[in-house]
GROMACS .gro file of N, CA and C in nm:
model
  318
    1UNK      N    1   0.931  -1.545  -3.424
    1UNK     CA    2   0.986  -1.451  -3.329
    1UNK      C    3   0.879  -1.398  -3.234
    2UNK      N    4   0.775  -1.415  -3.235
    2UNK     CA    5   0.618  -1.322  -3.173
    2UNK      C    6   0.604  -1.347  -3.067
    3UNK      N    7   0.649  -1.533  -3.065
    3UNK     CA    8   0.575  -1.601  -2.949
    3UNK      C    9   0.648  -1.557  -2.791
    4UNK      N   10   0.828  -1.487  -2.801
    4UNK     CA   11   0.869  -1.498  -2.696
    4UNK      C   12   0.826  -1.357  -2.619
    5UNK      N   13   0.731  -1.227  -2.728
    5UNK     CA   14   0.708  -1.095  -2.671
    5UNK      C   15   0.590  -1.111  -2.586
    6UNK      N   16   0.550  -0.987  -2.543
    6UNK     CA   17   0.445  -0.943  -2.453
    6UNK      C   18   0.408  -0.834  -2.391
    7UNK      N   19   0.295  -0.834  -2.372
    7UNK     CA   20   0.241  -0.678  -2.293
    7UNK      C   21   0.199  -0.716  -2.145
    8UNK      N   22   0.264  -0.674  -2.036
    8UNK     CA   23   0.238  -0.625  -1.920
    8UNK      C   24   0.156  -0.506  -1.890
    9UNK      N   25   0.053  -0.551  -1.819
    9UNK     CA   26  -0.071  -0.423  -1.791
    9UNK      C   27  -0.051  -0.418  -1.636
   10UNK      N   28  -0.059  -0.289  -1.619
   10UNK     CA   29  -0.072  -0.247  -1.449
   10UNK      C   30  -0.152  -0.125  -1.468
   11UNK      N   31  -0.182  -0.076  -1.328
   11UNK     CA   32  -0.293   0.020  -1.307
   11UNK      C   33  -0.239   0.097  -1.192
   12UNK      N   34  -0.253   0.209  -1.186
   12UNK     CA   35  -0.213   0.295  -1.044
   12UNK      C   36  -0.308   0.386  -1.023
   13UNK      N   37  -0.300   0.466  -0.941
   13UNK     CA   38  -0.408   0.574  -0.888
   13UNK      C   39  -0.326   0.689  -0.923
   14UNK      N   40  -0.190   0.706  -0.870
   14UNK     CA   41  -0.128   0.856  -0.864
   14UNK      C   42  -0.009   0.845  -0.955
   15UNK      N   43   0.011   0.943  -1.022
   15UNK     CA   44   0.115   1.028  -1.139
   15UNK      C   45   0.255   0.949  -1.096
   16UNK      N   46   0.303   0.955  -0.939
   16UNK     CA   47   0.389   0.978  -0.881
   16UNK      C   48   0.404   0.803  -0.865
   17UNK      N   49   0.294   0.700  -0.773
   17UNK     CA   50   0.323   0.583  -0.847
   17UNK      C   51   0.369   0.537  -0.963
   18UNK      N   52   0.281   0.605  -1.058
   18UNK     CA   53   0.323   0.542  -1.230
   18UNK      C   54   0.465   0.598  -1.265
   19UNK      N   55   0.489   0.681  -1.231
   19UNK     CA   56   0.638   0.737  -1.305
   19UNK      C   57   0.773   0.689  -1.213
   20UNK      N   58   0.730   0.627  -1.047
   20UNK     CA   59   0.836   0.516  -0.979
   20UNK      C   60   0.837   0.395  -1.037
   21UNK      N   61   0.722   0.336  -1.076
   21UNK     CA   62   0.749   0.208  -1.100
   21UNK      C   63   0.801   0.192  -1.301
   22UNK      N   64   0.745   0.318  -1.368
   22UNK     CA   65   0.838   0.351  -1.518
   22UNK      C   66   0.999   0.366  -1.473
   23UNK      N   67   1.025   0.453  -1.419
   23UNK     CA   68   1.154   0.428  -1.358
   23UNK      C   69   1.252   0.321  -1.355
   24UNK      N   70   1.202   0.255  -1.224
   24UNK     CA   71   1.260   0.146  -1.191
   24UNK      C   72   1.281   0.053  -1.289
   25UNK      N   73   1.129   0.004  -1.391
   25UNK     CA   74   1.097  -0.114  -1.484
   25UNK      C   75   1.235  -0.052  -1.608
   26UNK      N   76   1.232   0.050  -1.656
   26UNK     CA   77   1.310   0.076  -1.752
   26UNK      C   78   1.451   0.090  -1.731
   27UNK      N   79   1.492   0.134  -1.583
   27UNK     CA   80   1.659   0.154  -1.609
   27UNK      C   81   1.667   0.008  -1.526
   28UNK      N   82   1.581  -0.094  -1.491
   28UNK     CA   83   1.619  -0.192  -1.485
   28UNK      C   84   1.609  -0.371  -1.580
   29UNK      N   85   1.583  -0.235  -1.721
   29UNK     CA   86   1.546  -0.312  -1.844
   29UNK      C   87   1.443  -0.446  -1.851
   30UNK      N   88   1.347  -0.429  -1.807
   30UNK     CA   89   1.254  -0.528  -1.762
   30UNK      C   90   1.132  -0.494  -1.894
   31UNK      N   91   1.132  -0.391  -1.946
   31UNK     CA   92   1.081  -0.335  -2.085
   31UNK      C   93   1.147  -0.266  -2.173
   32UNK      N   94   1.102  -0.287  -2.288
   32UNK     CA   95   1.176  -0.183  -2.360
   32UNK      C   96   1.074  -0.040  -2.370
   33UNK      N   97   0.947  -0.052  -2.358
   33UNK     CA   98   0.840   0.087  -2.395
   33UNK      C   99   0.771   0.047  -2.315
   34UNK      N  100   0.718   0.150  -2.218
   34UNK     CA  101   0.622   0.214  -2.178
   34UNK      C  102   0.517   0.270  -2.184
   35UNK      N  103   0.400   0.297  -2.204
   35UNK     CA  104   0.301   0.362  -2.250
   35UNK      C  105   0.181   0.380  -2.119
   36UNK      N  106   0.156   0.538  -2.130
   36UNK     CA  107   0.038   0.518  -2.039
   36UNK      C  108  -0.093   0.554  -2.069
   37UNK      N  109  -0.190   0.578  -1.995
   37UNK     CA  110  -0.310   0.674  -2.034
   37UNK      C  111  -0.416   0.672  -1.923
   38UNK      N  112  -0.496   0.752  -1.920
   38UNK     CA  113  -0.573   0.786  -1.792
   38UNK      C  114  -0.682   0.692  -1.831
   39UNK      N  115  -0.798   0.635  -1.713
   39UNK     CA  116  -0.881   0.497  -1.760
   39UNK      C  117  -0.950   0.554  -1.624
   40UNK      N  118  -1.094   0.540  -1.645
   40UNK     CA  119  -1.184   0.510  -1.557
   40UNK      C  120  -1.210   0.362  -1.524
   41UNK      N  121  -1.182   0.338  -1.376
   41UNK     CA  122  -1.181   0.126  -1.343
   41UNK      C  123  -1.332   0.142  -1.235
   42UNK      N  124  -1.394   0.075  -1.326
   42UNK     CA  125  -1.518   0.051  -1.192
   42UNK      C  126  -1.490  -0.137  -1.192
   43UNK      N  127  -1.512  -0.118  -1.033
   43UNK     CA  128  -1.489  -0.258  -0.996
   43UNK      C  129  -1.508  -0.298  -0.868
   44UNK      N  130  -1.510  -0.416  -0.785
   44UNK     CA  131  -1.601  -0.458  -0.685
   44UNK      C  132  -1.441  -0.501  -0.584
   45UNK      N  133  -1.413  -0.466  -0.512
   45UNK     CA  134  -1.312  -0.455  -0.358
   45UNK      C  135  -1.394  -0.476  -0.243
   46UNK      N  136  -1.385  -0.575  -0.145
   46UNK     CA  137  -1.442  -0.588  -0.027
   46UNK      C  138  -1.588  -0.550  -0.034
   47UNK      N  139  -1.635  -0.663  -0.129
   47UNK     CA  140  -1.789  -0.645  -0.163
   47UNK      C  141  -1.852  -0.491  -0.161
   48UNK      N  142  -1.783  -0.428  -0.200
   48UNK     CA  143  -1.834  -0.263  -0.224
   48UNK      C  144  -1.812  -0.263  -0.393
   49UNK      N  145  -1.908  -0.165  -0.420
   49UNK     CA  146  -1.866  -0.149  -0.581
   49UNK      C  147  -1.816   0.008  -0.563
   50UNK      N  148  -1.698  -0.012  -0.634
   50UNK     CA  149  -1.600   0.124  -0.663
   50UNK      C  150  -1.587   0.179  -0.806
   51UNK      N  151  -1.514   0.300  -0.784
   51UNK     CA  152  -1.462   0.346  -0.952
   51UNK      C  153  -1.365   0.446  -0.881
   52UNK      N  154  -1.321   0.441  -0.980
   52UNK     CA  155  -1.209   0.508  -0.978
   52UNK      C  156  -1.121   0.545  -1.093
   53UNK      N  157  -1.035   0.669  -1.076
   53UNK     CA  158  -0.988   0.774  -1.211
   53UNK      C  159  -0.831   0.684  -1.206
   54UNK      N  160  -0.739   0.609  -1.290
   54UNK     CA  161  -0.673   0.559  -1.283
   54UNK      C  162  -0.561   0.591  -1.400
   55UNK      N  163  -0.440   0.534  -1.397
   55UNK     CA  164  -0.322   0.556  -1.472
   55UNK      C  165  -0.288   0.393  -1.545
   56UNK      N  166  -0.335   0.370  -1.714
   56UNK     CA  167  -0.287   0.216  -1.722
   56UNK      C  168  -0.172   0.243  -1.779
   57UNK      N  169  -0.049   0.140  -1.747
   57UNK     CA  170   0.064   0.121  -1.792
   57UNK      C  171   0.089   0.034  -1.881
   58UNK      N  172   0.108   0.046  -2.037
   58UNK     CA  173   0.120  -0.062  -2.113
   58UNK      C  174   0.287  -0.097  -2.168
   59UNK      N  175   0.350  -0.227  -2.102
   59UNK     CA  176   0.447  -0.245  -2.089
   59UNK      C  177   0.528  -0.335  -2.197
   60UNK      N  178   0.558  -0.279  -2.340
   60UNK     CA  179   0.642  -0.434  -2.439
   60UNK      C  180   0.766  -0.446  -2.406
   61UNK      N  181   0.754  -0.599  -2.345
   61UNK     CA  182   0.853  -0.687  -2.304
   61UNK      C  183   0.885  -0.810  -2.387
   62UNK      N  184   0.965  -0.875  -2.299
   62UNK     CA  185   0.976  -1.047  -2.328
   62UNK      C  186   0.896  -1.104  -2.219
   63UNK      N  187   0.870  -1.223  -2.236
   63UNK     CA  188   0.784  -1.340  -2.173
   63UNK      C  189   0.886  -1.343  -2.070
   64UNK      N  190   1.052  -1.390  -2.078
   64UNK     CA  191   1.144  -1.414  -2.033
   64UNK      C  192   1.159  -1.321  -1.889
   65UNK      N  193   1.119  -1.181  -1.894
   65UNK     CA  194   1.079  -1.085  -1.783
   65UNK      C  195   1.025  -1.155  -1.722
   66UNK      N  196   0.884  -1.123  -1.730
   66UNK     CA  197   0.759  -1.123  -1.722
   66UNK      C  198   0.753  -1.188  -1.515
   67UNK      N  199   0.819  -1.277  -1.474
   67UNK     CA  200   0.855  -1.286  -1.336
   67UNK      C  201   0.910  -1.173  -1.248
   68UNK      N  202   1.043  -1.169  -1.300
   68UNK     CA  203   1.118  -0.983  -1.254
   68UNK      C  204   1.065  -0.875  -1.315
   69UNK      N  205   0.977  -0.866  -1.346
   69UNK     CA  206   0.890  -0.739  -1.403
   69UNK      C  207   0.766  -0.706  -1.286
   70UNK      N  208   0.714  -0.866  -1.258
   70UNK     CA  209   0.572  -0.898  -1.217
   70UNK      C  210   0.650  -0.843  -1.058
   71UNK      N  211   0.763  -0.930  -0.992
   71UNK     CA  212   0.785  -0.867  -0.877
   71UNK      C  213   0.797  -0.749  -0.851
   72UNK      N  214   0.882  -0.684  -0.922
   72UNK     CA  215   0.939  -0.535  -0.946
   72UNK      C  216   0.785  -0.414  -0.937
   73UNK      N  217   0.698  -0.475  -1.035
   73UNK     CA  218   0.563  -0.385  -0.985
   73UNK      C  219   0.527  -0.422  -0.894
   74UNK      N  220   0.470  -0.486  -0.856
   74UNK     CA  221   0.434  -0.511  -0.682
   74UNK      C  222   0.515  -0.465  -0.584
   75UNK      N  223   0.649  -0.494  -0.587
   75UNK     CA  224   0.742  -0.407  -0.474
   75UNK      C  225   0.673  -0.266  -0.469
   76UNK      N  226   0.716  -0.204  -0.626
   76UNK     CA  227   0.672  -0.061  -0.653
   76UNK      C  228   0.535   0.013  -0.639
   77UNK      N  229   0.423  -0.100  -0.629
   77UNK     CA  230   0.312  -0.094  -0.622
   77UNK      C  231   0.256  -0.036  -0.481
   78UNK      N  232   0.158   0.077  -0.492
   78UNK     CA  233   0.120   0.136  -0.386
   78UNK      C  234  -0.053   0.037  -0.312
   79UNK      N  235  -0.076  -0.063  -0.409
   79UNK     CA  236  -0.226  -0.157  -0.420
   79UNK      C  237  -0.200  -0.243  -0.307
   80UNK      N  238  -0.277  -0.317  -0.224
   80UNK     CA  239  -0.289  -0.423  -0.137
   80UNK      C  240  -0.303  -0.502  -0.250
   81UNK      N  241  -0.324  -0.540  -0.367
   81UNK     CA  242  -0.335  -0.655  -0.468
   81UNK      C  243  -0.383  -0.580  -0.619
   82UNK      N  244  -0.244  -0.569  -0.655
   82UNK     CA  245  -0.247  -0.463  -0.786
   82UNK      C  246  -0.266  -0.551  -0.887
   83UNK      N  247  -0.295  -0.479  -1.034
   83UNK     CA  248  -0.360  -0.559  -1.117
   83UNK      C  249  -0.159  -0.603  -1.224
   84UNK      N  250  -0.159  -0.737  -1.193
   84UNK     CA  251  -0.043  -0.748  -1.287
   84UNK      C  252  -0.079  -0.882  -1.442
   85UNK      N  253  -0.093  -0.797  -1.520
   85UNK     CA  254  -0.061  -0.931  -1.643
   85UNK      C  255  -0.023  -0.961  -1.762
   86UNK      N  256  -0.032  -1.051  -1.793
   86UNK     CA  257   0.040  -1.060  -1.907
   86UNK      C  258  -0.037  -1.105  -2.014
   87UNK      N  259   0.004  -1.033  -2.130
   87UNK     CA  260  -0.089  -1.063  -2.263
   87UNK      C  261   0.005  -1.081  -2.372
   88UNK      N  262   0.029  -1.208  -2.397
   88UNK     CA  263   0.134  -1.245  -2.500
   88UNK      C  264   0.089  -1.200  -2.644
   89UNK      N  265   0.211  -1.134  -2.754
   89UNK     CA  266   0.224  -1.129  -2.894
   89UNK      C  267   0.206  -1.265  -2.916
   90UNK      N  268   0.076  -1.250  -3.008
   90UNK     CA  269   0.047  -1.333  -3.140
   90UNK      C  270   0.100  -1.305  -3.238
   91UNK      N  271   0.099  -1.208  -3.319
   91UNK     CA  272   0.201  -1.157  -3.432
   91UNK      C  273   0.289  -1.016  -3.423
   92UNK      N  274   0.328  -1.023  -3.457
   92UNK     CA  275   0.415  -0.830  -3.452
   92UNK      C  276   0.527  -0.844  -3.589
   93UNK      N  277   0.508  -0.719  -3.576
   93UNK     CA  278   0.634  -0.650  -3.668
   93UNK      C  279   0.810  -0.683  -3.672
   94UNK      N  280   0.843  -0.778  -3.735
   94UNK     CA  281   0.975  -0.802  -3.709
   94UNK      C  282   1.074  -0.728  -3.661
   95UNK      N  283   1.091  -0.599  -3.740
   95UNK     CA  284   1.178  -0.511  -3.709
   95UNK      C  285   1.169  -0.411  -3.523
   96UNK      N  286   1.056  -0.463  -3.492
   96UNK     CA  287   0.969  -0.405  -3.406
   96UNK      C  288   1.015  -0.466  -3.303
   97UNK      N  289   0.991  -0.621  -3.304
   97UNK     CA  290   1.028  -0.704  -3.212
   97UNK      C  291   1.197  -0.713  -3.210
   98UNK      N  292   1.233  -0.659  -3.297
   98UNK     CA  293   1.392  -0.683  -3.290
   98UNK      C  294   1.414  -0.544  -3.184
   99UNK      N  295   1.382  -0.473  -3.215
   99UNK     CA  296   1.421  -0.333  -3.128
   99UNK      C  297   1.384  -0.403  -2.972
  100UNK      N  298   1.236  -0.440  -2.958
  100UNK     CA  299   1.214  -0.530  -2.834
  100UNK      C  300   1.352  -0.582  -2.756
  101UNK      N  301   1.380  -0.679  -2.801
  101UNK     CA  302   1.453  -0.789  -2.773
  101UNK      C  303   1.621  -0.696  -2.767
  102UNK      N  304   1.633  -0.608  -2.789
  102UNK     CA  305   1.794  -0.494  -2.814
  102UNK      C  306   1.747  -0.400  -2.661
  103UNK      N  307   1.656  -0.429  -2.654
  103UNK     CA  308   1.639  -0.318  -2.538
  103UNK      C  309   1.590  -0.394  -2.428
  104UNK      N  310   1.576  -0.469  -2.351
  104UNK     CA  311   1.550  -0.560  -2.282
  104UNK      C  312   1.635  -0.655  -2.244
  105UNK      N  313   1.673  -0.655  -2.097
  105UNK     CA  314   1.815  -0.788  -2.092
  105UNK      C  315   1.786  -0.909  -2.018
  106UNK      N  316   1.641  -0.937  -2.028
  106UNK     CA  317   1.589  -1.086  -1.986
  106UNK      C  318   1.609  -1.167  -2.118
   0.00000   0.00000   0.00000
């Protein structure tokens, strides 16, 4: 059952990004959970080195999303080239992944 889940990672700058694109992703069942947390990103944009105070979004889905999820943040996305990806389940919790898969309509 492991191989068809997954975690979607995105990154935002503002409160107000992250809680449009939670929105949208969830009442348009593209995840079943959400999770966020504040992250310092240092990183290199138009040969400048940056940092920045950021919002990561950790998203359990299906693989089966993972296209209409990937568009859906980018629409929602406030980034000229936001960070979207995917990190597939190797193992998980059966009962876990069943709730997954009940809440999700990809």
């Amino acid at each position: 059952m492991s191989g068809q889940f997954c975690i979607t990672l995105t990154t935002t700058d503002s409160e107000e990004n992250a809680q449009s694109i939670i929105n949208t992703v969830l009442s348009k069942g593209l995840a079943a959970c959400i999770q966020t947390m504040p992250i310092n990103s240092h990183y290199v944009w138009k040969g400048e080195v940056c940092s920045d105070s950021e919002i990561l979004l950790i998203m359990k889905t299906k693989k089966a999303c993972y296209a209409e999820l990937e568009q859906t943040i980018v629409e929602q996305h406030g980034y000229e080239v936001p960070q979207v990806v995917q990190i597939p389940f190797v193992e998980g919790y059966n009962p876990y992944l069943a709730w997954i898969e009940a809440n999700t309509r990809c």
